[in-house]
Coordinates of C-alpha atoms and ligand atoms in Angstrom, one line a residue:
M13 CA -27.6 -66.0 21.8
H14 CA -26.7 -65.2 25.4
F15 CA -24.9 -61.9 26.1
R16 CA -22.6 -63.8 28.3
K17 CA -21.1 -65.5 25.3
L18 CA -20.7 -62.2 23.4
S19 CA -19.0 -60.7 26.5
E20 CA -16.5 -63.5 26.6
Y21 CA -15.6 -62.8 23.0
F22 CA -15.3 -59.1 23.7
D23 CA -13.1 -59.9 26.7
K24 CA -10.8 -62.0 24.4
I25 CA -10.7 -59.2 21.8
E26 CA -9.8 -56.7 24.5
N27 CA -6.9 -58.8 25.6
V28 CA -5.2 -59.2 22.3
S29 CA -3.0 -56.5 20.8
S30 CA -2.6 -57.4 17.1
R31 CA -5.3 -56.7 14.6
L32 CA -4.7 -60.2 13.1
E33 CA -5.7 -61.9 16.3
M34 CA -8.6 -59.6 16.7
T35 CA -9.8 -60.5 13.2
S36 CA -9.6 -64.2 13.8
I37 CA -11.5 -64.0 17.1
L38 CA -14.2 -61.9 15.3
A39 CA -14.4 -64.5 12.5
E40 CA -15.0 -67.2 15.1
L41 CA -17.7 -65.1 16.8
F42 CA -19.5 -64.5 13.5
K43 CA -19.4 -68.3 12.7
E44 CA -21.2 -68.9 16.0
T45 CA -23.8 -66.2 15.6
P46 CA -27.2 -67.0 14.1
G47 CA -28.4 -64.8 11.2
E48 CA -31.2 -63.1 13.1
E49 CA -28.8 -61.9 15.8
I50 CA -25.7 -60.9 13.7
A51 CA -26.8 -57.3 13.1
R52 CA -27.0 -56.6 16.8
V53 CA -23.7 -58.3 17.4
I54 CA -22.1 -56.1 14.8
Y55 CA -23.6 -52.9 16.3
F56 CA -22.7 -53.9 19.8
S57 CA -19.1 -54.7 18.9
Q58 CA -18.8 -51.1 17.7
G59 CA -20.7 -49.7 20.8
Q60 CA -23.8 -48.9 18.8
L61 CA -27.4 -50.0 18.5
A62 CA -27.8 -49.2 14.8
P63 CA -25.7 -48.1 11.9
P64 CA -24.4 -44.5 12.4
Y65 CA -26.8 -43.1 9.8
K66 CA -29.8 -43.8 12.0
S67 CA -28.3 -41.5 14.6
I68 CA -29.4 -43.4 17.6
E69 CA -27.5 -42.2 20.6
I70 CA -27.8 -43.8 23.9
G71 CA -26.4 -40.8 25.7
M72 CA -26.1 -41.5 29.4
G73 CA -23.8 -39.4 31.4
E74 CA -21.3 -40.9 33.9
K75 CA -23.3 -39.6 36.9
F76 CA -26.4 -41.7 35.9
V77 CA -24.4 -44.7 35.0
E78 CA -22.8 -44.5 38.5
D79 CA -26.3 -44.5 40.0
A80 CA -27.3 -47.5 37.9
I81 CA -24.2 -49.4 39.0
A82 CA -25.1 -48.6 42.6
K83 CA -28.6 -49.8 42.2
G84 CA -27.6 -53.0 40.3
S85 CA -24.8 -54.0 42.6
G86 CA -26.1 -53.0 46.0
Y87 CA -23.2 -50.6 46.7
T88 CA -23.7 -47.0 47.6
K89 CA -23.4 -44.2 45.1
K90 CA -20.5 -42.9 47.1
E91 CA -18.6 -46.2 47.0
V92 CA -19.2 -46.4 43.2
H93 CA -18.0 -42.9 42.7
E94 CA -14.8 -43.4 44.9
K95 CA -13.9 -46.5 43.0
F96 CA -14.4 -44.7 39.6
K97 CA -12.1 -42.0 40.7
Q98 CA -9.5 -44.6 41.6
I99 CA -9.7 -46.8 38.5
G100 CA -11.1 -44.5 35.9
D101 CA -13.3 -46.9 34.0
L102 CA -16.9 -47.4 35.0
G103 CA -17.1 -50.7 33.1
N104 CA -14.4 -52.1 35.3
V105 CA -16.1 -50.6 38.4
A106 CA -19.3 -52.4 37.6
E107 CA -17.4 -55.7 37.0
E108 CA -15.5 -55.4 40.3
F109 CA -18.6 -54.6 42.3
L110 CA -20.6 -57.4 40.8
K111 CA -17.9 -59.8 41.6
K112 CA -18.5 -59.1 45.3
K113 CA -22.2 -58.4 44.9
K114 CA -23.8 -57.7 48.2
Q115 CA -27.4 -57.9 47.1
E116 CA -28.2 -61.3 45.5
S117 CA -31.2 -60.9 43.3
L118 CA -33.8 -63.6 43.8
F119 CA -34.2 -64.7 40.2
S120 CA -31.1 -64.1 38.2
T121 CA -32.1 -64.7 34.6
E122 CA -29.6 -65.3 31.8
L123 CA -29.4 -62.1 29.7
T124 CA -30.0 -62.5 26.0
I125 CA -28.7 -60.2 23.4
G126 CA -32.3 -59.3 22.6
K127 CA -33.0 -58.2 26.2
I128 CA -29.9 -56.0 26.3
F129 CA -30.8 -54.5 23.0
E130 CA -34.4 -53.8 24.1
N131 CA -33.4 -52.0 27.3
L132 CA -30.6 -50.0 25.7
L133 CA -33.0 -48.9 22.9
K134 CA -35.5 -47.8 25.5
I135 CA -32.8 -45.8 27.2
A136 CA -31.9 -44.2 23.9
K137 CA -35.5 -43.3 23.1
T138 CA -36.5 -42.0 26.5
S139 CA -36.3 -38.2 26.7
G140 CA -37.8 -35.3 28.6
S141 CA -38.2 -34.6 32.2
G142 CA -37.8 -37.5 34.6
S143 CA -36.3 -39.6 31.8
Q144 CA -32.9 -40.0 33.6
G145 CA -34.6 -41.9 36.4
L146 CA -36.1 -44.3 33.9
K147 CA -32.8 -44.7 32.1
T148 CA -31.0 -45.5 35.3
K149 CA -33.7 -48.1 36.2
L150 CA -33.4 -49.8 32.8
L151 CA -29.7 -50.0 33.1
A152 CA -29.8 -51.2 36.7
E153 CA -32.2 -53.9 35.7
L154 CA -29.7 -55.3 33.3
L155 CA -26.8 -55.0 35.8
N156 CA -28.9 -56.8 38.4
N157 CA -28.9 -59.9 36.2
A158 CA -25.5 -59.6 34.8
S159 CA -22.3 -61.5 35.4
P160 CA -19.2 -59.4 36.1
V161 CA -17.8 -59.6 32.6
E162 CA -21.2 -58.8 31.1
A163 CA -21.5 -55.8 33.4
R164 CA -18.2 -54.4 32.1
Y165 CA -19.7 -54.2 28.5
I166 CA -23.3 -53.3 29.5
V167 CA -21.9 -50.2 31.2
R168 CA -19.4 -49.3 28.5
I169 CA -21.9 -49.3 25.6
P170 CA -24.1 -46.4 26.8
L171 CA -21.0 -44.5 27.8
G172 CA -19.7 -44.8 24.2
K173 CA -16.4 -46.2 25.5
L174 CA -16.3 -49.9 24.5
R175 CA -12.5 -49.9 24.0
L176 CA -12.4 -52.9 21.7
G177 CA -11.1 -51.0 18.7
V178 CA -13.3 -53.0 16.2
G179 CA -13.5 -50.9 13.1
D180 CA -15.4 -51.6 9.8
P181 CA -12.3 -52.9 8.0
T182 CA -11.7 -55.5 10.7
I183 CA -15.3 -56.7 10.5
M184 CA -15.1 -57.0 6.8
D185 CA -11.8 -58.9 7.0
A186 CA -13.4 -61.4 9.4
F187 CA -16.2 -62.1 7.0
A188 CA -13.8 -62.5 4.2
I189 CA -12.1 -65.3 6.1
N190 CA -15.4 -67.0 6.8
L191 CA -16.7 -66.7 3.2
S192 CA -13.5 -67.7 1.3
E193 CA -14.6 -71.4 1.3
E194 CA -17.9 -70.5 -0.4
A195 CA -16.0 -68.4 -2.9
K196 CA -13.8 -71.3 -3.8
S197 CA -16.8 -73.1 -5.3
N198 CA -17.5 -70.2 -7.5
K199 CA -15.8 -71.2 -10.8
K200 CA -15.9 -67.8 -12.4
L201 CA -14.4 -66.0 -9.4
V202 CA -11.6 -68.7 -9.0
A203 CA -10.8 -68.5 -12.8
E204 CA -10.6 -64.7 -12.5
V205 CA -8.2 -64.9 -9.6
E206 CA -6.1 -67.7 -11.1
K207 CA -5.3 -65.4 -14.0
Q208 CA -3.4 -63.1 -11.6
L209 CA -1.2 -65.8 -10.0
K210 CA 2.5 -65.5 -10.3
E211 CA 3.9 -68.4 -8.2
K212 CA 5.2 -71.5 -10.0
N213 CA 5.8 -73.8 -7.0
E214 CA 2.6 -75.7 -6.4
E215 CA 2.4 -75.4 -2.7
K216 CA 3.1 -71.7 -2.8
R217 CA 0.7 -71.2 -5.7
K218 CA -2.1 -72.7 -3.6
Q219 CA -1.3 -70.4 -0.7
E220 CA -1.3 -67.4 -3.1
L221 CA -4.7 -68.5 -4.5
D222 CA -6.2 -68.7 -1.1
R223 CA -4.9 -65.3 -0.1
K224 CA -6.1 -63.7 -3.4
I225 CA -9.5 -65.2 -3.1
R226 CA -9.8 -63.8 0.4
V227 CA -8.8 -60.4 -0.9
R228 CA -11.4 -60.6 -3.7
V229 CA -14.1 -61.6 -1.2
R230 CA -13.2 -58.7 0.9
E231 CA -13.5 -56.4 -2.1
I232 CA -16.9 -57.8 -2.9
I233 CA -18.1 -57.1 0.6
E234 CA -16.7 -53.6 0.7
D235 CA -18.1 -52.7 -2.7
K236 CA -21.6 -53.5 -1.3
Y237 CA -21.0 -51.7 1.9
N238 CA -19.9 -48.7 0.0
I239 CA -23.4 -48.4 -1.5
H240 CA -25.4 -49.6 1.5
S241 CA -23.8 -48.2 4.6
D242 CA -25.2 -50.7 7.1
L243 CA -22.8 -53.4 8.1
G244 CA -25.6 -55.1 10.1
V245 CA -27.6 -55.7 7.0
I246 CA -24.6 -56.8 5.0
A247 CA -23.6 -59.2 7.7
E248 CA -27.1 -60.7 8.0
T249 CA -27.2 -61.3 4.3
L250 CA -23.8 -62.9 4.3
I251 CA -24.8 -65.3 7.1
T252 CA -28.2 -66.2 5.8
K253 CA -27.6 -66.1 2.0
G254 CA -23.9 -66.2 1.6
L255 CA -21.8 -64.1 -0.7
K256 CA -24.3 -64.5 -3.6
G257 CA -27.0 -62.9 -1.4
L258 CA -25.2 -59.6 -1.7
E259 CA -26.2 -59.4 -5.4
K260 CA -29.8 -58.6 -4.2
I261 CA -28.7 -55.5 -2.2
H262 CA -29.1 -52.4 -4.3
I263 CA -28.8 -48.7 -3.7
K264 CA -31.9 -47.2 -2.2
P265 CA -32.9 -43.6 -1.3
G266 CA -32.7 -43.3 2.5
I267 CA -29.6 -45.5 2.9
P268 CA -26.4 -43.5 2.6
I269 CA -23.7 -44.3 0.0
R270 CA -20.1 -43.8 1.1
P271 CA -18.7 -40.6 -0.5
T272 CA -16.0 -40.6 -3.1
L273 CA -12.9 -38.8 -1.9
A274 CA -10.5 -36.4 -3.7
E275 CA -6.9 -37.0 -4.4
R276 CA -4.4 -34.2 -4.6
L277 CA -1.7 -33.1 -7.0
P278 CA 0.6 -30.1 -6.6
S279 CA -0.1 -28.2 -9.8
S280 CA -2.5 -27.8 -12.7
K281 CA 0.1 -29.2 -15.1
E282 CA 0.1 -32.4 -13.2
I283 CA -3.6 -32.5 -13.1
I284 CA -3.9 -32.2 -16.9
K285 CA -1.1 -34.7 -17.3
K286 CA -3.1 -37.2 -15.3
L287 CA -6.6 -36.5 -16.6
G288 CA -6.2 -34.9 -20.0
K289 CA -9.4 -33.0 -20.9
C290 CA -11.3 -32.8 -17.7
G291 CA -14.1 -31.0 -15.8
V292 CA -12.8 -28.3 -13.4
E293 CA -15.2 -27.1 -10.8
A294 CA -15.2 -24.4 -8.1
K295 CA -14.3 -25.9 -4.7
Y296 CA -16.9 -24.5 -2.3
D297 CA -16.2 -24.6 1.4
G298 CA -19.3 -25.6 3.2
F299 CA -21.1 -28.8 4.2
R300 CA -20.9 -31.8 1.8
L301 CA -24.5 -33.1 1.8
A302 CA -26.0 -36.2 0.2
V303 CA -29.6 -35.6 -0.6
H304 CA -32.0 -38.6 -0.9
K305 CA -35.4 -38.0 -2.3
N306 CA -38.1 -40.5 -2.4
E307 CA -41.3 -38.8 -3.5
K308 CA -42.1 -36.2 -0.9
E309 CA -39.7 -37.8 1.6
V310 CA -36.3 -36.1 1.8
T311 CA -33.4 -37.2 3.8
I312 CA -30.0 -35.4 4.0
F313 CA -26.8 -37.1 5.2
S314 CA -23.5 -35.5 6.1
R315 CA -20.2 -36.7 4.8
R316 CA -19.9 -38.8 8.0
Q317 CA -23.3 -40.2 7.1
E318 CA -25.2 -38.7 10.0
N319 CA -28.8 -37.9 9.3
V320 CA -28.8 -34.1 9.3
T321 CA -32.2 -33.6 7.7
E322 CA -33.6 -31.5 10.5
M323 CA -30.8 -28.9 10.2
F324 CA -31.7 -27.7 6.7
P325 CA -35.4 -26.9 6.4
E326 CA -34.9 -24.5 3.5
L327 CA -33.1 -27.2 1.5
I328 CA -35.8 -29.8 2.1
E329 CA -38.3 -27.3 0.8
A330 CA -36.1 -26.6 -2.2
V331 CA -35.6 -30.2 -3.0
R332 CA -39.4 -30.7 -3.1
T333 CA -40.0 -27.8 -5.4
Q334 CA -36.8 -27.7 -7.6
I335 CA -35.9 -31.4 -8.2
K336 CA -37.8 -32.7 -11.1
A337 CA -37.5 -36.4 -10.3
K338 CA -39.6 -38.6 -8.0
G339 CA -36.6 -40.5 -6.6
A340 CA -33.0 -39.2 -6.6
I341 CA -29.7 -39.3 -4.8
F342 CA -27.4 -36.4 -5.4
E343 CA -24.5 -34.6 -3.7
G344 CA -23.5 -31.1 -3.3
E345 CA -21.8 -28.6 -1.1
A346 CA -24.1 -26.2 0.9
L347 CA -22.9 -22.8 1.9
A348 CA -24.3 -19.4 2.9
F349 CA -24.5 -17.0 0.1
N350 CA -25.1 -13.3 0.5
E351 CA -27.8 -12.5 -2.0
E352 CA -27.3 -8.7 -1.8
T353 CA -23.6 -8.6 -2.4
K354 CA -23.6 -11.8 -4.4
E355 CA -20.7 -13.1 -2.3
Y356 CA -20.1 -16.3 -0.4
Y357 CA -20.0 -15.9 3.3
P358 CA -16.9 -17.3 5.0
F359 CA -17.0 -20.8 6.4
Q360 CA -17.4 -19.3 9.9
I361 CA -20.9 -18.2 9.0
T362 CA -21.9 -21.4 7.2
I363 CA -20.6 -23.6 10.1
Q364 CA -23.1 -21.8 12.5
R365 CA -25.9 -23.8 10.7
K366 CA -24.6 -26.9 12.4
R367 CA -26.9 -26.7 15.4
K368 CA -29.7 -28.3 17.3
Y369 CA -31.6 -25.2 18.4
G370 CA -32.7 -22.0 16.7
I371 CA -32.6 -23.7 13.3
K372 CA -35.5 -21.9 11.8
E373 CA -34.2 -18.4 12.7
M374 CA -30.8 -19.2 11.4
A375 CA -32.2 -20.7 8.2
E376 CA -33.9 -17.4 7.6
E377 CA -30.9 -15.2 8.4
F378 CA -28.3 -17.3 6.5
P379 CA -30.1 -19.5 4.1
L380 CA -27.9 -22.0 2.4
T381 CA -27.5 -22.7 -1.3
L382 CA -26.7 -26.2 -2.3
F383 CA -24.2 -26.4 -5.2
C384 CA -24.7 -29.8 -6.7
F385 CA -21.9 -31.8 -8.2
D386 CA -23.0 -35.4 -8.7
L387 CA -26.1 -37.6 -9.3
L388 CA -25.9 -41.2 -8.3
Y389 CA -29.4 -42.4 -8.7
V390 CA -32.6 -41.3 -10.4
D391 CA -36.0 -42.8 -10.6
G392 CA -35.0 -46.4 -10.0
E393 CA -31.8 -46.2 -12.1
N394 CA -28.3 -46.6 -10.5
L395 CA -26.1 -44.0 -12.3
M396 CA -22.9 -44.8 -10.4
P397 CA -21.3 -46.8 -13.2
L398 CA -22.0 -44.1 -15.9
P399 CA -19.2 -41.7 -16.9
F400 CA -19.2 -38.5 -14.9
K401 CA -20.1 -36.3 -17.9
E402 CA -23.3 -38.2 -18.4
R403 CA -24.2 -38.0 -14.7
R404 CA -23.6 -34.3 -14.8
E405 CA -25.9 -33.9 -17.8
K406 CA -28.6 -35.8 -16.0
L407 CA -28.0 -33.8 -12.9
K408 CA -28.5 -30.6 -14.8
S409 CA -31.7 -31.8 -16.4
I410 CA -33.4 -32.6 -13.0
I411 CA -32.6 -29.2 -11.3
G412 CA -35.6 -26.9 -11.9
R413 CA -35.8 -23.2 -11.4
G414 CA -35.2 -21.8 -7.9
K415 CA -32.7 -20.1 -5.6
R416 CA -31.5 -22.7 -3.2
I417 CA -30.3 -25.5 -5.5
A418 CA -27.8 -24.8 -8.2
L419 CA -25.2 -26.6 -10.2
T420 CA -21.6 -26.1 -9.3
D421 CA -19.7 -23.7 -11.5
S422 CA -17.4 -25.5 -13.9
I423 CA -15.3 -25.4 -17.1
V424 CA -14.0 -28.2 -19.3
T425 CA -10.4 -27.8 -20.5
D426 CA -7.1 -29.5 -21.2
D427 CA -5.0 -26.4 -20.8
P428 CA -3.1 -26.0 -17.5
K429 CA -3.1 -22.2 -18.1
K430 CA -6.9 -22.1 -18.2
V431 CA -7.0 -24.2 -15.0
D432 CA -4.7 -21.7 -13.3
E433 CA -6.9 -18.8 -14.4
Y434 CA -10.0 -20.5 -13.2
F435 CA -8.3 -21.3 -9.9
N436 CA -7.4 -17.7 -9.3
E437 CA -10.8 -16.5 -10.2
N438 CA -12.3 -18.8 -7.6
I439 CA -9.8 -17.8 -4.9
E440 CA -10.7 -14.2 -5.6
S441 CA -14.4 -14.8 -5.1
G442 CA -13.6 -16.3 -1.7
L443 CA -13.7 -20.0 -2.6
E444 CA -11.2 -22.7 -1.6
G445 CA -9.7 -23.7 -4.9
I446 CA -10.8 -26.1 -7.6
I447 CA -11.6 -29.8 -8.0
A448 CA -10.8 -31.4 -11.3
K449 CA -12.9 -34.4 -12.4
D450 CA -12.3 -37.3 -14.7
L451 CA -15.1 -36.9 -17.3
N452 CA -15.2 -40.6 -18.0
A453 CA -14.9 -42.1 -14.4
P454 CA -17.8 -43.8 -12.7
Y455 CA -18.7 -42.7 -9.2
I456 CA -16.2 -44.5 -6.9
A457 CA -17.9 -44.8 -3.6
G458 CA -15.8 -44.8 -0.4
A459 CA -12.4 -44.4 -2.1
R460 CA -10.0 -42.0 -3.8
K461 CA -8.8 -43.1 -7.2
F462 CA -8.0 -40.0 -9.1
S463 CA -11.5 -39.5 -10.4
W464 CA -11.4 -36.2 -8.4
I465 CA -8.3 -34.2 -7.8
K466 CA -8.3 -31.1 -5.6
L467 CA -6.1 -28.1 -5.8
K468 CA -6.4 -25.7 -2.9
R469 CA -5.1 -22.3 -2.1
S470 CA -1.4 -22.3 -1.6
Y471 CA 0.6 -20.2 0.7
K472 CA 4.1 -19.1 -0.1
G473 CA 6.7 -21.5 1.3
E474 CA 4.0 -23.7 2.9
L475 CA 2.5 -27.0 1.9
S476 CA 0.3 -26.4 -1.1
D477 CA -2.6 -28.0 0.7
T478 CA -3.6 -28.7 4.3
V479 CA -3.4 -32.1 5.8
D480 CA -6.3 -33.6 7.7
T481 CA -4.9 -35.3 10.8
V482 CA -6.6 -37.4 13.4
I483 CA -6.3 -36.6 17.1
I484 CA -4.8 -39.6 19.0
G485 CA -3.8 -37.9 22.2
F486 CA -3.3 -34.6 24.0
F487 CA -0.8 -32.9 26.3
K488 CA -1.7 -30.9 29.4
G489 CA -1.1 -27.3 29.0
K490 CA 2.0 -25.7 30.5
G491 CA 2.4 -22.2 31.9
H492 CA -0.4 -19.9 30.7
R493 CA -2.2 -22.9 29.1
T494 CA -2.5 -24.9 32.4
Q495 CA -5.9 -23.4 32.9
F496 CA -7.3 -24.9 29.7
G497 CA -6.3 -28.5 30.6
L498 CA -4.8 -28.9 27.1
G499 CA -1.7 -27.4 25.5
A500 CA -1.1 -29.5 22.4
L501 CA -2.5 -32.3 20.3
L502 CA -0.8 -35.5 19.2
T503 CA -2.1 -36.3 15.7
A504 CA -1.9 -39.1 13.1
V505 CA -2.8 -39.9 9.6
Y506 CA -4.7 -43.0 8.4
D507 CA -2.9 -46.1 7.1
E508 CA -5.4 -47.7 4.7
K509 CA -3.2 -50.8 4.6
D510 CA -4.2 -52.0 8.0
G511 CA -6.6 -49.5 9.4
M512 CA -4.1 -48.0 11.9
F513 CA -3.6 -44.4 12.8
R514 CA 0.1 -43.5 12.7
S515 CA 1.6 -40.4 14.4
I516 CA 2.7 -37.5 12.3
A517 CA 2.6 -34.3 14.3
K518 CA 2.4 -32.6 17.7
I519 CA 0.3 -29.5 17.2
G520 CA 0.5 -26.7 19.7
T521 CA -0.2 -23.6 17.7
G522 CA -3.0 -22.3 15.7
M523 CA -5.5 -22.7 18.5
K524 CA -7.2 -19.8 20.2
E525 CA -8.2 -19.9 23.9
D526 CA -11.7 -20.9 23.0
D527 CA -10.4 -23.7 20.8
L528 CA -8.3 -25.1 23.6
K529 CA -11.3 -25.1 26.0
E530 CA -13.5 -26.7 23.4
L531 CA -10.9 -29.3 22.5
H532 CA -10.4 -30.2 26.1
K533 CA -14.1 -30.5 26.7
I534 CA -14.7 -33.0 23.8
L535 CA -11.4 -34.9 24.2
S536 CA -11.6 -35.5 27.9
K537 CA -14.9 -37.3 27.3
I538 CA -13.1 -39.9 25.2
S539 CA -9.7 -40.0 26.8
E540 CA -8.1 -43.3 27.7
D541 CA -5.3 -44.4 29.9
N542 CA -3.8 -46.8 27.4
K543 CA -2.9 -46.5 23.8
P544 CA -6.0 -47.4 21.7
K545 CA -5.5 -50.6 19.6
N546 CA -5.7 -48.9 16.3
V547 CA -3.1 -46.3 17.1
D548 CA 0.7 -46.6 16.3
S549 CA 2.8 -44.0 18.1
E550 CA 6.0 -44.0 20.1
I551 CA 5.3 -40.5 21.5
K552 CA 3.3 -40.9 24.6
P553 CA 0.8 -38.0 25.2
D554 CA -0.5 -37.2 28.7
F555 CA -3.8 -38.7 27.6
W556 CA -4.6 -41.0 24.7
V557 CA -7.9 -40.6 22.8
S558 CA -9.5 -43.0 20.5
P559 CA -9.3 -41.7 16.9
K560 CA -12.5 -39.8 16.4
Y561 CA -11.8 -36.2 15.6
V562 CA -10.1 -34.8 12.5
V563 CA -8.1 -31.6 12.7
E564 CA -7.1 -29.7 9.5
A565 CA -3.5 -28.6 9.8
I566 CA -1.1 -26.5 7.8
A567 CA 2.6 -26.9 7.9
D568 CA 5.8 -25.6 6.3
E569 CA 6.7 -28.9 4.8
I570 CA 6.8 -32.7 5.3
T571 CA 10.1 -33.9 6.7
K572 CA 11.6 -37.3 7.6
S573 CA 11.3 -38.1 11.2
P574 CA 12.9 -40.7 13.5
I575 CA 10.1 -40.3 16.1
H576 CA 6.9 -40.4 14.2
T577 CA 5.5 -43.6 12.8
A578 CA 3.6 -42.5 9.7
G579 CA 5.2 -44.1 6.7
R580 CA 7.9 -45.9 8.8
G581 CA 9.0 -49.2 7.3
K582 CA 12.0 -51.5 7.6
G583 CA 15.0 -49.2 7.7
K584 CA 12.8 -46.3 6.7
E585 CA 12.1 -43.3 8.8
G586 CA 8.6 -42.0 9.3
F587 CA 7.2 -38.6 8.3
A588 CA 6.5 -35.5 10.3
L589 CA 4.8 -32.2 9.6
R590 CA 7.3 -29.3 10.2
F591 CA 5.8 -26.4 12.2
P592 CA 2.3 -27.7 12.1
R593 CA -0.6 -25.3 13.0
M594 CA -4.2 -26.1 13.5
V595 CA -6.6 -24.6 10.9
K596 CA -9.8 -26.0 12.2
L597 CA -11.7 -29.0 13.5
R598 CA -13.1 -30.9 10.6
Q599 CA -16.3 -32.3 12.3
D600 CA -17.5 -33.3 8.8
K601 CA -14.8 -35.9 8.3
T602 CA -14.6 -39.4 9.8
P603 CA -11.1 -40.5 10.9
E604 CA -11.0 -42.9 8.0
Q605 CA -11.6 -39.9 5.6
A606 CA -8.5 -38.1 6.9
T607 CA -5.3 -37.8 5.0
T608 CA -3.6 -41.2 4.5
V609 CA 0.0 -42.4 4.8
L610 CA 0.1 -42.9 1.1
E611 CA -1.0 -39.4 0.4
I612 CA 1.7 -38.1 2.7
E613 CA 4.3 -40.2 0.9
K614 CA 3.1 -38.7 -2.4
M615 CA 3.0 -35.1 -1.0
F616 CA 6.6 -35.6 0.3
K617 CA 7.8 -36.6 -3.1
N618 CA 5.8 -33.9 -4.8
Q619 CA 6.8 -31.0 -2.6
K620 CA 10.2 -30.6 -4.2
N621 CA 8.6 -29.7 -7.5
V622 CA 5.6 -27.7 -6.1
K623 CA 4.9 -24.7 -8.3
L624 CA 2.7 -22.3 -6.4
S625 CA -0.1 -20.9 -8.6
E626 CA -0.2 -17.3 -7.5
Ligands
LIG725 P1 -11.2 -32.1 1.0 O1 -12.3 -32.0 2.0 O2 -10.3 -31.0 1.1 O3 -10.7 -33.4 0.9 O4 -12.0 -31.9 -0.4 C1 -13.0 -32.6 -0.9 C2 -14.3 -32.0 -0.5 O5 -14.6 -30.8 -1.2 C3 -15.6 -32.8 -0.8 O6 -15.8 -33.7 0.1 C4 -16.7 -31.7 -0.8 O7 -17.1 -31.6 0.5 C5 -15.9 -30.4 -1.2 N1 -16.3 -29.8 -2.4 C6 -16.5 -28.5 -2.6 N2 -16.8 -28.2 -3.9 C7 -16.8 -29.4 -4.6 C8 -17.1 -29.8 -5.9 N3 -17.4 -28.9 -6.9 N4 -17.1 -31.1 -6.2 C9 -16.8 -32.0 -5.3 N5 -16.5 -31.7 -4.0 C10 -16.6 -30.4 -3.6

């Protein structure tokens, strides 16, 4: 497939505003893409070269991309830089300069997707001294042969600013459209769906059937994606082997599983009402890690599914010596524990372990303990469908003696008073609260369905839990804050219904000067002039940013709001956080793992009967 074709599709996607239109353009693109190229098409459409867990970063700074544009177009570096200052998007600069290209190359070859991939991969893999020159050369070579539209995207991929707004849900929706026909020939699936139909009118009934089949297909795709986090592989299977082909994809150590998420309820009474007799565990505040063991090979993934193996040498060692299974996938929370005083260090200490340099020294000074809470796979057996109590038993049985790997502390009870006591004990020992677990639930990858319910520390008169919001924009600082370039954040919550981020709060307090500087630094790299496609907000910040960073916020309460869009519906106002304050940046969460609109609705209803456990 030629990259020119793909760029034309990208251009179409960039020019539509609704998610529905975007989905049908993607569906068309996927129909046209051959199986052997679909994985790359998927990665490119999200500005990547591989699934996120492979952690391949192209990492080219603006300066070097400017050089490559100059080389590839025949303009001077100064001209490129001036134009960039004027229009603010290097992709558009490349496009414009290639339209009036001064230096015609002698043999302009058609660029294939394969060629683009090859050069970008080389760019990603080149490092060390002198590497920037080579990176620039590889990018310039592509630009030299590119048409103007192709150039726009070739430049944006290494900068990590594709601006298409294609998220995983949209890709899965597009496949669901394409595979619905195949599903209609699956008698069992159709019979299952027909049972749920409510319409009597024949025409409408047919439409309802079509829609429900599409929803079911979407679920089948997502269920597989949840246990095999590589949309490229899923897509290739769908194109070459159809929906049935997915049955052959199984969980495998080394490929991350999407984490289950916790629901929240306002009190221990409600938790017991919901779950009955349940497991109640200490809620540790550290890094959630998924450990994959395959013989001697150990891989660790963060909650965002980045490969963080290198960061935790002491845990790798402990997995090799303490885990009594050849193959295993298990999860836990890692935090620094003071052996002398037998106390947990505060999160500020643990977070220092998130680093690229000085890992060994820090691992010696503040070694982590991994408190394990779930086992998903052991020696060839998928444990996810088993009830939690059985998984925990097996987990216990594979942890051998040693210091660094332990089981989470827990009790089993159906008494709210016991839950409260246990909660208070945990708070006193410096932990965050508790997580109650349904003893009979399977492991539900990638979703929250009341199999886990958290109860965090509550503050008098404030929300009984923090809210994880997603940054969608920021405001320049005023007065004293002018010097930091950032004075407040515009934040949103995630709407699972349609993958949109809807505004809920403007946060201007809770940040120290260093936070303001750090936020400005990371946000200005991803700021945009126009509202990103997956953002819904009527408040216009000075700069938009594409939803990427999660900020934990505390607030006095949730109120109705005429200006925010979270939870807004026909004749229904949205929700806002009243007096929101930033607690911390949650680098461990993806925007889709932030608080959802539905959770906010539930919290709003619940807050009236919040009983603070103090
Ligand atoms: P939250 O991040 O507030 O949504 O709470 C859920 C997170 O709590 C999980 O993703 C884990 O990182 C963390 N956690 C701490 N202790 C436990 C535990 N015992 N069981 C499950 N998750 C835990």
